[in-house]
Tab-separated table of C-alpha atoms and ligand atoms in Angstrom:
chain	number	residue	atom	x	y	z
A	805	MET	CA	-17.242	54.051	-25.905
A	806	ARG	CA	-17.219	52.833	-29.476
A	807	GLU	CA	-13.969	53.293	-31.385
A	808	VAL	CA	-15.730	55.319	-34.090
A	809	ASP	CA	-17.220	57.721	-31.536
A	810	MET	CA	-13.827	58.128	-29.932
A	811	LEU	CA	-12.351	58.968	-33.310
A	812	ALA	CA	-15.153	61.378	-34.142
A	813	ARG	CA	-14.926	63.219	-30.830
A	814	ASP	CA	-13.734	66.771	-30.703
A	815	GLY	CA	-10.018	66.584	-30.042
A	816	GLY	CA	-9.989	62.932	-31.198
A	817	ARG	CA	-6.663	63.559	-32.906
A	818	ALA	CA	-4.735	61.530	-30.374
A	819	ALA	CA	-7.076	58.572	-30.900
A	820	VAL	CA	-6.603	58.794	-34.658
A	821	GLU	CA	-2.828	59.000	-34.358
A	822	GLY	CA	-2.851	56.075	-31.938
A	823	LEU	CA	-4.800	53.950	-34.364
A	824	ARG	CA	-2.545	54.926	-37.244
A	825	ALA	CA	0.568	54.055	-35.252
A	826	ALA	CA	-0.885	50.676	-34.257
A	827	ASP	CA	-1.718	50.025	-37.905
A	828	LEU	CA	1.926	50.626	-38.880
A	829	ARG	CA	3.159	48.450	-36.031
A	830	HIS	CA	0.909	45.450	-36.574
A	831	TYR	CA	-1.010	45.396	-39.812
A	832	LEU	CA	0.535	44.173	-43.066
A	833	HIS	CA	-1.703	45.587	-45.781
A	834	PRO	CA	-2.561	43.694	-48.982
A	835	PHE	CA	-0.875	44.916	-52.182
A	836	THR	CA	1.106	47.489	-50.203
A	837	ASP	CA	4.737	48.546	-49.893
A	838	SER	CA	4.722	48.734	-46.096
A	839	ARG	CA	7.967	50.671	-45.883
A	840	ALA	CA	6.792	53.324	-48.338
A	841	LEU	CA	3.495	53.548	-46.473
A	842	ALA	CA	5.323	54.182	-43.198
A	843	ALA	CA	7.484	56.830	-44.872
A	844	GLU	CA	4.340	58.630	-46.030
A	845	GLY	CA	3.048	58.746	-42.458
A	846	GLY	CA	0.681	55.795	-42.564
A	847	THR	CA	-2.814	55.022	-43.703
A	848	ARG	CA	-5.986	56.922	-44.119
A	849	ILE	CA	-8.557	55.477	-41.730
A	850	ILE	CA	-12.028	55.083	-43.195
A	851	THR	CA	-14.608	55.140	-40.446
A	852	ARG	CA	-18.043	55.232	-42.040
A	853	ALA	CA	-19.894	55.390	-45.328
A	854	HIS	CA	-23.275	56.133	-46.801
A	855	GLY	CA	-24.630	55.867	-50.349
A	856	PRO	CA	-21.633	56.482	-52.639
A	857	TYR	CA	-19.640	58.431	-49.995
A	858	ILE	CA	-16.996	57.405	-47.480
A	859	TRP	CA	-15.711	59.408	-44.500
A	860	ASP	CA	-12.276	59.183	-42.906
A	861	ALA	CA	-11.244	59.656	-39.283
A	862	GLU	CA	-10.472	63.319	-39.952
A	863	GLY	CA	-14.064	63.770	-41.077
A	864	ARG	CA	-13.258	64.243	-44.774
A	865	LYS	CA	-16.029	63.160	-47.126
A	866	THR	CA	-15.015	61.412	-50.353
A	867	LEU	CA	-17.006	60.311	-53.384
A	868	ASP	CA	-16.161	56.641	-53.869
A	869	ALA	CA	-16.081	56.157	-57.624
A	870	MET	CA	-14.550	52.681	-57.122
A	871	ALA	CA	-17.378	51.196	-55.008
A	872	GLY	CA	-14.735	50.016	-52.540
A	873	LEU	CA	-12.912	47.519	-54.740
A	874	TRP	CA	-15.485	47.242	-57.532
A	875	CYS	CA	-17.914	45.603	-55.151
A	876	VAL	CA	-20.327	47.877	-53.267
A	877	ASN	CA	-22.948	47.755	-56.021
A	878	VAL	CA	-25.935	48.746	-53.857
A	879	GLY	CA	-24.001	51.533	-52.109
A	880	TYR	CA	-23.074	51.855	-48.447
A	881	GLY	CA	-25.321	51.957	-45.394
A	882	ARG	CA	-28.029	49.493	-46.402
A	883	GLN	CA	-30.131	48.675	-43.331
A	884	GLU	CA	-31.761	45.736	-45.138
A	885	LEU	CA	-28.446	43.924	-45.534
A	886	ALA	CA	-27.549	44.457	-41.889
A	887	ALA	CA	-30.995	43.174	-40.907
A	888	ALA	CA	-30.646	40.090	-43.110
A	889	ALA	CA	-27.337	39.228	-41.441
A	890	HIS	CA	-28.702	39.957	-37.967
A	891	GLU	CA	-31.770	37.768	-38.401
A	892	GLN	CA	-29.827	34.896	-39.934
A	893	MET	CA	-27.212	35.020	-37.178
A	894	LEU	CA	-29.898	34.678	-34.552
A	895	GLU	CA	-31.712	31.916	-36.443
A	896	LEU	CA	-28.691	29.865	-37.561
A	897	PRO	CA	-25.289	31.566	-37.617
A	898	TYR	CA	-23.436	28.665	-39.146
A	899	TYR	CA	-23.795	25.216	-40.427
A	900	ASN	CA	-21.786	23.412	-43.072
A	901	SER	CA	-22.782	21.647	-46.263
A	902	PHE	CA	-20.339	18.746	-45.842
A	903	PHE	CA	-22.367	16.260	-43.812
A	904	LYS	CA	-25.185	15.707	-46.302
A	905	THR	CA	-26.646	18.893	-44.811
A	906	THR	CA	-27.604	22.316	-46.097
A	907	THR	CA	-29.297	25.499	-44.864
A	908	PRO	CA	-32.305	27.331	-46.328
A	909	PRO	CA	-30.525	30.506	-47.515
A	910	THR	CA	-27.815	28.393	-49.172
A	911	VAL	CA	-30.358	26.497	-51.244
A	912	ARG	CA	-32.349	29.624	-52.077
A	913	LEU	CA	-29.262	31.453	-53.256
A	914	ALA	CA	-28.164	28.530	-55.438
A	915	GLU	CA	-31.642	28.436	-56.976
A	916	ARG	CA	-31.658	32.211	-57.486
A	917	LEU	CA	-28.243	32.262	-59.146
A	918	ALA	CA	-29.187	29.424	-61.474
A	919	ALA	CA	-32.205	31.461	-62.602
A	920	LEU	CA	-30.337	34.765	-62.877
A	921	THR	CA	-27.199	33.676	-64.745
A	922	PRO	CA	-27.193	32.895	-68.486
A	923	GLU	CA	-28.824	29.726	-69.753
A	924	GLY	CA	-27.033	26.457	-69.122
A	925	LEU	CA	-25.437	27.472	-65.816
A	926	ASN	CA	-27.616	25.547	-63.395
A	927	HIS	CA	-25.333	24.388	-60.596
A	928	VAL	CA	-23.456	26.380	-57.981
A	929	PHE	CA	-20.377	25.718	-55.847
A	930	PHE	CA	-19.889	28.288	-53.065
A	931	ALA	CA	-16.612	29.727	-51.793
A	932	ASP	CA	-15.580	32.892	-49.962
A	933	SER	CA	-13.637	35.001	-52.467
A	934	GLY	CA	-13.039	35.427	-56.160
A	935	SER	CA	-9.634	33.782	-55.764
A	936	GLU	CA	-11.169	30.710	-54.140
A	937	ALA	CA	-13.825	30.548	-56.840
A	938	ASN	CA	-11.108	30.452	-59.501
A	939	ASP	CA	-9.055	27.888	-57.560
A	940	THR	CA	-12.177	25.775	-57.330
A	941	ILE	CA	-12.709	26.069	-61.072
A	942	VAL	CA	-9.196	24.887	-61.882
A	943	ARG	CA	-9.562	21.830	-59.651
A	944	MET	CA	-12.991	21.140	-61.088
A	945	VAL	CA	-11.876	21.519	-64.694
A	946	ARG	CA	-8.935	19.129	-64.269
A	947	HIS	CA	-11.128	16.670	-62.421
A	948	TYR	CA	-13.668	16.933	-65.234
A	949	TRP	CA	-11.120	16.062	-67.908
A	950	ALA	CA	-9.782	13.177	-65.818
A	951	LEU	CA	-13.304	11.808	-65.513
A	952	GLU	CA	-13.709	12.203	-69.267
A	953	GLY	CA	-10.649	10.006	-69.772
A	954	GLN	CA	-8.364	12.871	-70.852
A	955	PRO	CA	-6.275	13.562	-67.731
A	956	GLU	CA	-3.494	15.064	-69.840
A	957	ARG	CA	-5.734	18.055	-70.513
A	958	ARG	CA	-4.393	20.185	-67.678
A	959	VAL	CA	-3.268	23.504	-69.134
A	960	ILE	CA	-5.393	26.588	-68.531
A	961	ILE	CA	-4.761	29.420	-70.969
A	962	SER	CA	-5.260	32.937	-69.686
A	963	ARG	CA	-4.105	36.408	-70.739
A	964	GLU	CA	-1.578	39.065	-69.915
A	965	TYR	CA	-3.048	41.790	-67.676
A	966	ALA	CA	-5.635	39.291	-66.437
A	967	TYR	CA	-6.553	39.459	-62.782
A	968	HIS	CA	-8.122	36.342	-61.330
A	969	GLY	CA	-7.002	36.690	-57.710
A	970	SER	CA	-4.060	36.202	-55.373
A	971	THR	CA	-3.889	32.596	-54.211
A	972	MET	CA	-1.214	30.448	-55.877
A	973	VAL	CA	-3.607	29.216	-58.551
A	974	ALA	CA	-5.484	32.482	-59.058
A	975	ALA	CA	-2.208	34.401	-59.303
A	976	SER	CA	-0.963	31.812	-61.834
A	977	LEU	CA	-4.071	32.499	-63.884
A	978	SER	CA	-3.383	36.237	-63.619
A	979	GLY	CA	-0.939	38.049	-65.883
A	980	SER	CA	2.835	38.180	-65.405
A	981	HIS	CA	2.549	41.294	-63.229
A	982	MET	CA	1.506	38.746	-60.557
A	983	HIS	CA	4.379	36.301	-61.134
A	984	SER	CA	7.496	38.064	-59.902
A	985	GLN	CA	7.234	36.643	-56.379
A	986	GLY	CA	6.633	33.158	-54.978
A	987	GLY	CA	7.789	31.025	-57.900
A	988	LEU	CA	4.780	31.576	-60.128
A	989	PRO	CA	3.124	30.667	-62.359
A	990	LEU	CA	2.605	27.055	-61.293
A	991	PRO	CA	3.088	24.474	-64.078
A	992	ASP	CA	0.378	24.153	-66.730
A	993	PHE	CA	-0.731	27.781	-66.789
A	994	ASP	CA	-0.094	29.713	-69.969
A	995	HIS	CA	-0.914	33.190	-71.252
A	996	ILE	CA	-1.659	35.015	-74.483
A	997	ALA	CA	-1.718	38.754	-75.248
A	998	PRO	CA	-4.793	40.745	-74.191
A	999	PRO	CA	-7.251	42.364	-76.651
A	1000	TYR	CA	-5.916	45.787	-75.681
A	1001	TRP	CA	-6.451	47.818	-78.832
A	1002	TYR	CA	-5.264	51.206	-77.535
A	1003	GLY	CA	-2.110	49.729	-76.027
A	1004	ARG	CA	-1.207	47.099	-78.584
A	1005	GLY	CA	-3.210	47.382	-81.761
A	1006	ARG	CA	-3.528	50.921	-83.019
A	1007	ASP	CA	-1.846	50.098	-86.293
A	1008	MET	CA	-4.895	47.926	-87.130
A	1009	ASP	CA	-8.583	48.691	-87.219
A	1010	PRO	CA	-10.266	47.474	-84.017
A	1011	ALA	CA	-12.279	44.701	-85.705
A	1012	ALA	CA	-9.235	43.162	-87.358
A	1013	PHE	CA	-7.226	43.566	-84.163
A	1014	GLY	CA	-9.966	41.834	-82.131
A	1015	ARG	CA	-9.904	38.826	-84.444
A	1016	SER	CA	-6.155	38.622	-84.443
A	1017	ALA	CA	-5.957	38.903	-80.631
A	1018	ALA	CA	-8.395	35.981	-80.396
A	1019	GLN	CA	-6.403	33.949	-82.894
A	1020	ALA	CA	-3.486	34.067	-80.475
A	1021	LEU	CA	-5.496	31.469	-78.554
A	1022	GLU	CA	-5.530	29.130	-81.526
A	1023	ALA	CA	-1.787	29.582	-82.029
A	1024	LYS	CA	-1.178	28.823	-78.345
A	1025	ILE	CA	-3.362	25.697	-78.474
A	1026	LEU	CA	-1.448	24.428	-81.505
A	1027	GLU	CA	1.866	25.229	-79.835
A	1028	LEU	CA	0.924	23.283	-76.679
A	1029	GLY	CA	-0.978	20.529	-78.432
A	1030	ALA	CA	-4.774	20.569	-78.252
A	1031	GLY	CA	-4.794	17.375	-76.193
A	1032	ARG	CA	-3.071	19.176	-73.314
A	1033	VAL	CA	-5.383	22.172	-73.054
A	1034	ALA	CA	-8.216	22.040	-70.512
A	1035	ALA	CA	-9.736	25.504	-70.649
A	1036	PHE	CA	-9.461	29.168	-71.529
A	1037	ILE	CA	-10.281	31.765	-68.875
A	1038	GLY	CA	-11.098	35.437	-69.389
A	1039	GLU	CA	-12.848	38.387	-67.836
A	1040	PRO	CA	-15.384	39.653	-70.400
A	1041	ILE	CA	-13.812	43.076	-69.804
A	1042	GLN	CA	-10.412	43.053	-68.091
A	1043	GLY	CA	-10.886	45.110	-64.927
A	1044	SER	CA	-7.799	45.474	-62.747
A	1045	GLY	CA	-5.648	44.978	-65.843
A	1046	GLY	CA	-6.649	48.466	-66.991
A	1047	MET	CA	-10.258	48.256	-68.149
A	1048	ILE	CA	-9.535	46.506	-71.404
A	1049	ILE	CA	-12.712	46.331	-73.477
A	1050	PRO	CA	-12.260	43.910	-76.368
A	1051	PRO	CA	-13.409	44.811	-79.882
A	1052	ASP	CA	-16.740	43.141	-80.756
A	1053	THR	CA	-14.958	40.654	-83.010
A	1054	TYR	CA	-12.946	39.179	-80.126
A	1055	TRP	CA	-15.326	36.970	-78.144
A	1056	PRO	CA	-17.075	35.315	-81.125
A	1057	GLU	CA	-13.673	34.209	-82.410
A	1058	ILE	CA	-12.573	32.991	-78.951
A	1059	GLN	CA	-15.770	30.975	-78.672
A	1060	ARG	CA	-15.294	29.511	-82.140
A	1061	ILE	CA	-11.780	28.381	-81.189
A	1062	CYS	CA	-12.906	26.883	-77.866
A	1063	ARG	CA	-15.586	24.901	-79.665
A	1064	GLU	CA	-13.294	23.795	-82.437
A	1065	TYR	CA	-10.695	22.367	-80.033
A	1066	ASP	CA	-13.265	21.244	-77.462
A	1067	ILE	CA	-11.797	23.507	-74.782
A	1068	LEU	CA	-13.865	24.664	-71.816
A	1069	LEU	CA	-14.640	28.378	-71.565
A	1070	ILE	CA	-14.329	29.941	-68.111
A	1071	VAL	CA	-15.762	33.438	-67.763
A	1072	ASP	CA	-14.655	35.463	-64.752
A	1073	GLU	CA	-17.543	37.845	-63.996
A	1074	VAL	CA	-16.271	38.799	-60.546
A	1075	ILE	CA	-16.294	42.501	-61.510
A	1076	THR	CA	-18.684	42.530	-64.435
A	1077	GLY	CA	-21.442	40.495	-62.780
A	1078	PHE	CA	-24.528	41.878	-61.057
A	1079	GLY	CA	-25.236	44.922	-63.180
A	1080	ARG	CA	-21.909	46.678	-63.498
A	1081	THR	CA	-22.075	46.932	-67.312
A	1082	GLY	CA	-25.788	47.715	-67.558
A	1083	ARG	CA	-26.789	44.053	-67.941
A	1084	TRP	CA	-26.956	41.467	-65.178
A	1085	PHE	CA	-23.831	39.836	-66.622
A	1086	ALA	CA	-21.381	41.100	-69.242
A	1087	SER	CA	-21.741	37.679	-70.868
A	1088	GLU	CA	-25.080	38.995	-72.175
A	1089	HIS	CA	-23.332	41.783	-74.129
A	1090	TYR	CA	-21.052	39.322	-75.874
A	1091	ASP	CA	-23.390	36.330	-76.019
A	1092	LEU	CA	-20.891	34.272	-74.018
A	1093	LYS	CA	-21.788	30.655	-73.405
A	1094	ALA	CA	-19.569	29.865	-70.458
A	1095	ASP	CA	-18.938	26.332	-69.212
A	1096	LEU	CA	-17.984	27.814	-65.831
A	1097	MET	CA	-18.375	31.292	-64.391
A	1098	SER	CA	-16.817	32.887	-61.309
A	1099	LEU	CA	-18.836	35.366	-59.262
A	1100	ALA	CA	-17.927	37.330	-56.124
A	1101	LYS	CA	-17.737	41.078	-55.325
A	1102	GLY	CA	-21.195	42.365	-56.371
A	1103	LEU	CA	-22.812	39.100	-55.229
A	1104	SER	CA	-22.994	40.527	-51.705
A	1105	SER	CA	-22.058	44.114	-52.633
A	1106	GLY	CA	-18.994	43.490	-50.467
A	1107	TYR	CA	-21.011	43.497	-47.235
A	1108	ILE	CA	-19.824	39.989	-46.430
A	1109	PRO	CA	-17.348	37.622	-48.115
A	1110	ILE	CA	-18.914	35.128	-50.478
A	1111	SER	CA	-18.238	33.839	-53.977
A	1112	ALA	CA	-19.821	31.344	-56.302
A	1113	VAL	CA	-18.779	29.132	-59.177
A	1114	MET	CA	-21.542	28.655	-61.708
A	1115	VAL	CA	-21.125	25.219	-63.222
A	1116	GLY	CA	-22.564	24.585	-66.677
A	1117	ASP	CA	-24.585	21.518	-67.562
A	1118	ARG	CA	-21.741	19.785	-69.401
A	1119	VAL	CA	-19.324	19.821	-66.454
A	1120	ALA	CA	-22.033	19.330	-63.815
A	1121	HIS	CA	-23.364	16.277	-65.605
A	1122	THR	CA	-19.961	14.579	-65.650
A	1123	LEU	CA	-19.174	15.524	-62.037
A	1124	ILE	CA	-22.486	14.183	-60.819
A	1125	GLU	CA	-22.793	11.094	-63.024
A	1126	LYS	CA	-19.173	9.926	-63.081
A	1127	GLY	CA	-17.473	11.841	-60.316
A	1128	GLY	CA	-17.938	10.172	-56.966
A	1129	GLU	CA	-16.743	12.494	-54.233
A	1130	PHE	CA	-15.141	15.810	-55.248
A	1131	PHE	CA	-12.419	16.366	-52.645
A	1132	HIS	CA	-12.859	20.081	-52.416
A	1133	GLY	CA	-14.709	22.622	-50.283
A	1134	PHE	CA	-14.327	25.247	-47.616
A	1135	THR	CA	-15.550	25.439	-44.031
A	1136	TYR	CA	-17.609	28.436	-45.106
A	1137	SER	CA	-18.865	27.142	-48.477
A	1138	GLY	CA	-22.516	28.167	-48.578
A	1139	HIS	CA	-22.303	30.048	-45.278
A	1140	PRO	CA	-25.916	30.793	-44.263
A	1141	VAL	CA	-25.297	34.382	-43.159
A	1142	ALA	CA	-23.369	35.221	-46.326
A	1143	CYS	CA	-26.061	33.583	-48.444
A	1144	ALA	CA	-28.834	35.480	-46.629
A	1145	VAL	CA	-27.022	38.772	-47.243
A	1146	ALA	CA	-26.412	37.892	-50.909
A	1147	LEU	CA	-30.089	37.037	-51.381
A	1148	GLU	CA	-31.164	40.345	-49.893
A	1149	ASN	CA	-28.573	42.156	-52.012
A	1150	LEU	CA	-29.964	40.553	-55.175
A	1151	ARG	CA	-33.472	41.495	-54.087
A	1152	ILE	CA	-32.403	45.143	-53.774
A	1153	ILE	CA	-30.646	45.166	-57.152
A	1154	GLU	CA	-33.809	43.847	-58.755
A	1155	ALA	CA	-36.369	45.899	-56.773
A	1156	GLU	CA	-34.532	49.163	-57.433
A	1157	ASP	CA	-33.640	48.228	-60.998
A	1158	LEU	CA	-29.996	49.022	-60.372
A	1159	VAL	CA	-29.075	47.156	-63.538
A	1160	GLY	CA	-31.274	49.565	-65.512
A	1161	ASN	CA	-29.783	52.467	-63.595
A	1162	ALA	CA	-26.277	51.294	-64.452
A	1163	ALA	CA	-27.311	51.291	-68.120
A	1164	HIS	CA	-28.979	54.753	-68.045
A	1165	THR	CA	-26.592	56.560	-65.745
A	1166	GLY	CA	-23.868	54.697	-67.621
A	1167	ILE	CA	-24.847	56.395	-70.873
A	1168	TYR	CA	-24.613	59.754	-69.118
A	1169	LEU	CA	-21.245	58.820	-67.563
A	1170	GLN	CA	-19.809	57.684	-70.910
A	1171	GLY	CA	-20.994	60.880	-72.599
A	1172	ARG	CA	-19.440	63.089	-69.963
A	1173	LEU	CA	-16.199	61.091	-69.958
A	1174	GLN	CA	-15.839	61.892	-73.653
A	1175	GLU	CA	-15.518	65.572	-72.654
A	1176	LEU	CA	-12.141	64.684	-71.156
A	1177	ALA	CA	-10.830	63.436	-74.494
A	1178	ASP	CA	-9.514	66.913	-75.328
A	1179	HIS	CA	-7.489	67.157	-72.108
A	1180	PRO	CA	-3.753	67.313	-72.903
A	1181	LEU	CA	-2.976	64.281	-70.675
A	1182	VAL	CA	-5.739	62.035	-71.989
A	1183	GLY	CA	-4.976	59.520	-74.744
A	1184	GLU	CA	-8.262	57.655	-74.705
A	1185	VAL	CA	-11.416	57.406	-72.624
A	1186	ARG	CA	-13.431	54.203	-72.776
A	1187	GLY	CA	-16.125	52.467	-70.817
A	1188	ILE	CA	-19.404	50.588	-70.703
A	1189	GLY	CA	-22.239	50.924	-68.202
A	1190	LEU	CA	-20.785	52.105	-64.911
A	1191	LEU	CA	-17.240	51.176	-65.836
A	1192	GLY	CA	-14.948	53.874	-67.154
A	1193	ALA	CA	-11.277	54.408	-67.915
A	1194	ILE	CA	-9.201	57.488	-68.641
A	1195	GLU	CA	-5.863	56.568	-70.158
A	1196	LEU	CA	-3.132	59.144	-69.462
A	1197	VAL	CA	-0.313	59.479	-71.958
A	1198	GLN	CA	2.959	61.302	-72.372
A	1199	ASP	CA	2.289	62.361	-75.937
A	1200	LYS	CA	-1.317	62.728	-76.907
A	1201	GLU	CA	-0.781	62.917	-80.685
A	1202	ARG	CA	1.411	59.855	-80.896
A	1203	GLY	CA	-0.322	58.085	-78.011
A	1204	GLU	CA	3.011	57.538	-76.328
A	1205	PHE	CA	2.865	56.040	-72.822
A	1206	PHE	CA	4.758	57.430	-69.859
A	1207	SER	CA	7.994	55.736	-68.965
A	1208	PRO	CA	8.263	54.291	-66.429
A	1209	GLN	CA	4.553	53.530	-66.309
A	1210	GLY	CA	2.526	54.083	-63.170
A	1211	GLU	CA	4.020	57.201	-61.589
A	1212	VAL	CA	1.694	59.656	-63.267
A	1213	GLY	CA	-1.357	57.508	-62.574
A	1214	THR	CA	-0.426	57.286	-58.903
A	1215	ARG	CA	0.081	61.045	-58.784
A	1216	CYS	CA	-3.332	61.625	-60.332
A	1217	ARG	CA	-4.901	59.163	-57.895
A	1218	ASP	CA	-3.349	61.058	-54.981
A	1219	HIS	CA	-4.765	64.344	-56.325
A	1220	CYS	CA	-8.182	62.684	-56.544
A	1221	PHE	CA	-7.953	61.534	-52.940
A	1222	GLN	CA	-6.892	64.990	-51.754
A	1223	ASN	CA	-9.873	66.509	-53.522
A	1224	GLY	CA	-12.606	64.198	-52.307
A	1225	LEU	CA	-12.680	61.520	-54.985
A	1226	VAL	CA	-11.606	57.881	-55.176
A	1227	MET	CA	-10.445	56.806	-58.625
A	1228	ARG	CA	-8.006	53.958	-58.905
A	1229	ALA	CA	-4.904	53.980	-61.096
A	1230	VAL	CA	-3.782	50.946	-63.094
A	1231	ARG	CA	-0.436	51.792	-64.641
A	1232	ASP	CA	-1.410	55.275	-65.962
A	1233	THR	CA	-5.067	54.523	-66.552
A	1234	MET	CA	-7.592	56.041	-64.167
A	1235	ILE	CA	-10.397	53.632	-63.377
A	1236	ILE	CA	-14.022	54.387	-62.515
A	1237	SER	CA	-16.407	51.764	-61.121
A	1238	PRO	CA	-18.914	53.484	-58.816
A	1239	PRO	CA	-21.848	52.030	-56.884
A	1240	LEU	CA	-24.800	51.269	-59.167
A	1241	ILE	CA	-26.947	53.766	-57.239
A	1242	PHE	CA	-24.957	56.577	-58.923
A	1243	THR	CA	-27.136	59.403	-60.286
A	1244	PRO	CA	-26.297	61.979	-62.985
A	1245	ALA	CA	-25.598	64.450	-60.140
A	1246	HIS	CA	-22.965	62.060	-58.756
A	1247	VAL	CA	-21.488	61.774	-62.250
A	1248	ASP	CA	-21.281	65.588	-62.428
A	1249	GLU	CA	-19.480	65.684	-59.093
A	1250	LEU	CA	-17.132	62.945	-60.287
A	1251	MET	CA	-16.368	64.803	-63.529
A	1252	GLU	CA	-15.640	68.077	-61.791
A	1253	LYS	CA	-13.231	66.409	-59.364
A	1254	ALA	CA	-11.651	64.228	-62.034
A	1255	ARG	CA	-10.923	67.251	-64.235
A	1256	LEU	CA	-9.381	69.082	-61.300
A	1257	ALA	CA	-7.148	66.068	-60.547
A	1258	LEU	CA	-6.086	65.867	-64.201
A	1259	ASP	CA	-5.270	69.590	-64.249
A	1260	LEU	CA	-3.240	69.311	-61.045
A	1261	THR	CA	-1.380	66.310	-62.473
A	1262	ALA	CA	-0.639	68.210	-65.696
A	1263	ARG	CA	0.605	71.157	-63.640
A	1264	ASP	CA	2.966	68.871	-61.678
A	1265	LEU	CA	4.347	67.452	-64.929
A	1266	ALA	CA	4.860	70.915	-66.422
A	1267	ARG	CA	6.899	71.902	-63.353
A	1268	ARG	CA	9.136	68.871	-63.600
B	1876	PLP	C1	-11.164	40.829	-57.501
B	1876	PLP	C2	-11.121	39.814	-58.567
B	1876	PLP	C3	-10.848	38.473	-58.295
B	1876	PLP	C4	-10.399	37.999	-56.943
B	1876	PLP	O1	-11.370	38.142	-55.978
B	1876	PLP	P1	-10.937	38.127	-54.427
B	1876	PLP	O2	-12.259	38.123	-53.726
B	1876	PLP	O3	-10.132	39.372	-54.193
B	1876	PLP	O4	-10.167	36.903	-54.191
B	1876	PLP	C5	-10.956	37.561	-59.312
B	1876	PLP	N1	-11.303	37.947	-60.545
B	1876	PLP	C6	-11.557	39.227	-60.856
B	1876	PLP	C7	-11.950	39.583	-62.243
B	1876	PLP	C8	-11.448	40.199	-59.884
B	1876	PLP	O5	-11.649	41.480	-60.181
C-alpha cells in the first residue's frame, strides 16, 4: 500500500503519528530550530496538492499563497510535467555534459533560455539550485577578471537583507542575517544598505532615497578601491529579505555606477524570473542589462531541481576566447530529465499566458491588498504582479516596528496556517507569492483569510 493511501485511510492517525515521530527522530529540517519544532509536537505533513491548494495528512486543505517556496509557478498537479519526466527517464535518464557530450533537452533548454531572457544573455551554464548558480557566478566572475589581466578584482558587493542562497559563497553574498554561523562571510564579499524605503528612508521622498541608496555602491567602491571590485549582485526586488521594492530611481543609478567603474552587474532573478512580476523577467521592468543572471525556482516550477546561469556576451566571449578549461561543473549540470521538465514548464507558461495572468490578476491582487492599509496592524502594503507584502507595525501612525522583530509575524503566519492559508513571514512582514495560475476568486479567498489572520493577531496583541 502506498504511504499516502495509508495516511489517508480512515483511522490513519497512527500512521500519521508514526511518520511524525520518525521525522523528529531522523530528519534535520532546513532553516529550522529542531528543538523548538519537537516541543511544538513536530511537523505538518503535506501529502498532496492540486492547483494552488495543498493538503496535509489530516486532510486539511490550504491555499498556498507562497507557491511552495516562491517556485510552483504553474501550480500543482501538472500531468504534462510528470509525463515529460517519465518519457525522458525512459529515453535517457542521465548523461553528463563533461565528456564533449550533451543531450537533446539540455541543448533545447539552453537555446530557449537564450531566446527568452533579455538581449545579450546568450550562453547558459546549468546547475541544480539557486545557491549553486550563484556560486558558479562568483567563480566565473573571478575567472573572467583573471583572464582580463585584473586578478585583483575579486570583491563582490551585495546588500543587506539580500538572499542569494545557503552554500558558503551564496550565504556570503546574502545579508548579515546569514553570517552568524560558520565563519561567514568569506573574504572579499562586502555589503551595502538595501533600498528599503519604508524601513530606512521615510524621512526622504522615495525618488531621492532610491538615488541615495544606489550611491552607497559608489561610496563602497571608492572605499575598497575600484581596482579590487569584480561585480555587484542584486535581486531586482529583494524577496526573502522582506519584499523590498526599490524606488524607480534606484536601478538606473546602480547601472550608471557599474558602467562608470567597469564593474559587472549580476542580477539574481531566482524569484522574479518566469512571470512572477507580470513580465518574463523583472529586469524588463527596470531595463536591467545584466552581465550575468541567476535563474532557478520558476524555471521548473519546483517540480525538479535545476538552475541556470545566463552568461552575457562580454563574459562569455572572454571565457570562450581566452579561457581554456573552466574547472567547474556539477554531475547534474544540464541533467536531461530536469531540462525536459523545464522545457515543458516554459511551454505551459507561454501557452497559458501565465505571465499575462500574473500581470492582470496581479493588478487585482494589488488593489485588494490596499484595502488592508487601514488595518490597525498594517504599516504598509506593497507589491508588483503576483508578489505582495503586508508590513505589520507596532505603531501605525509613527510606523514603529515591533521589538524584538519577528514574533508578531510568526504569530500571524501561524494564524494563517490554522485558517487554511500559507503566507510567509519575514521579520514582521507577511509575504505573498502565489502560483501564477491564481484567479481573482483565489485572491478573494486569500484576502478573506489574510484579514482573519490579521484580526486574530491583533486580538492576541490586545490581550497581552
Ligand atoms: C531561493 C533563492 C536562492 C537560492 O536558491 P536555492 O535553490 O534554495 O539554492 C537564490 N537567490 C534567490 C533570490 C532566492 O530566492
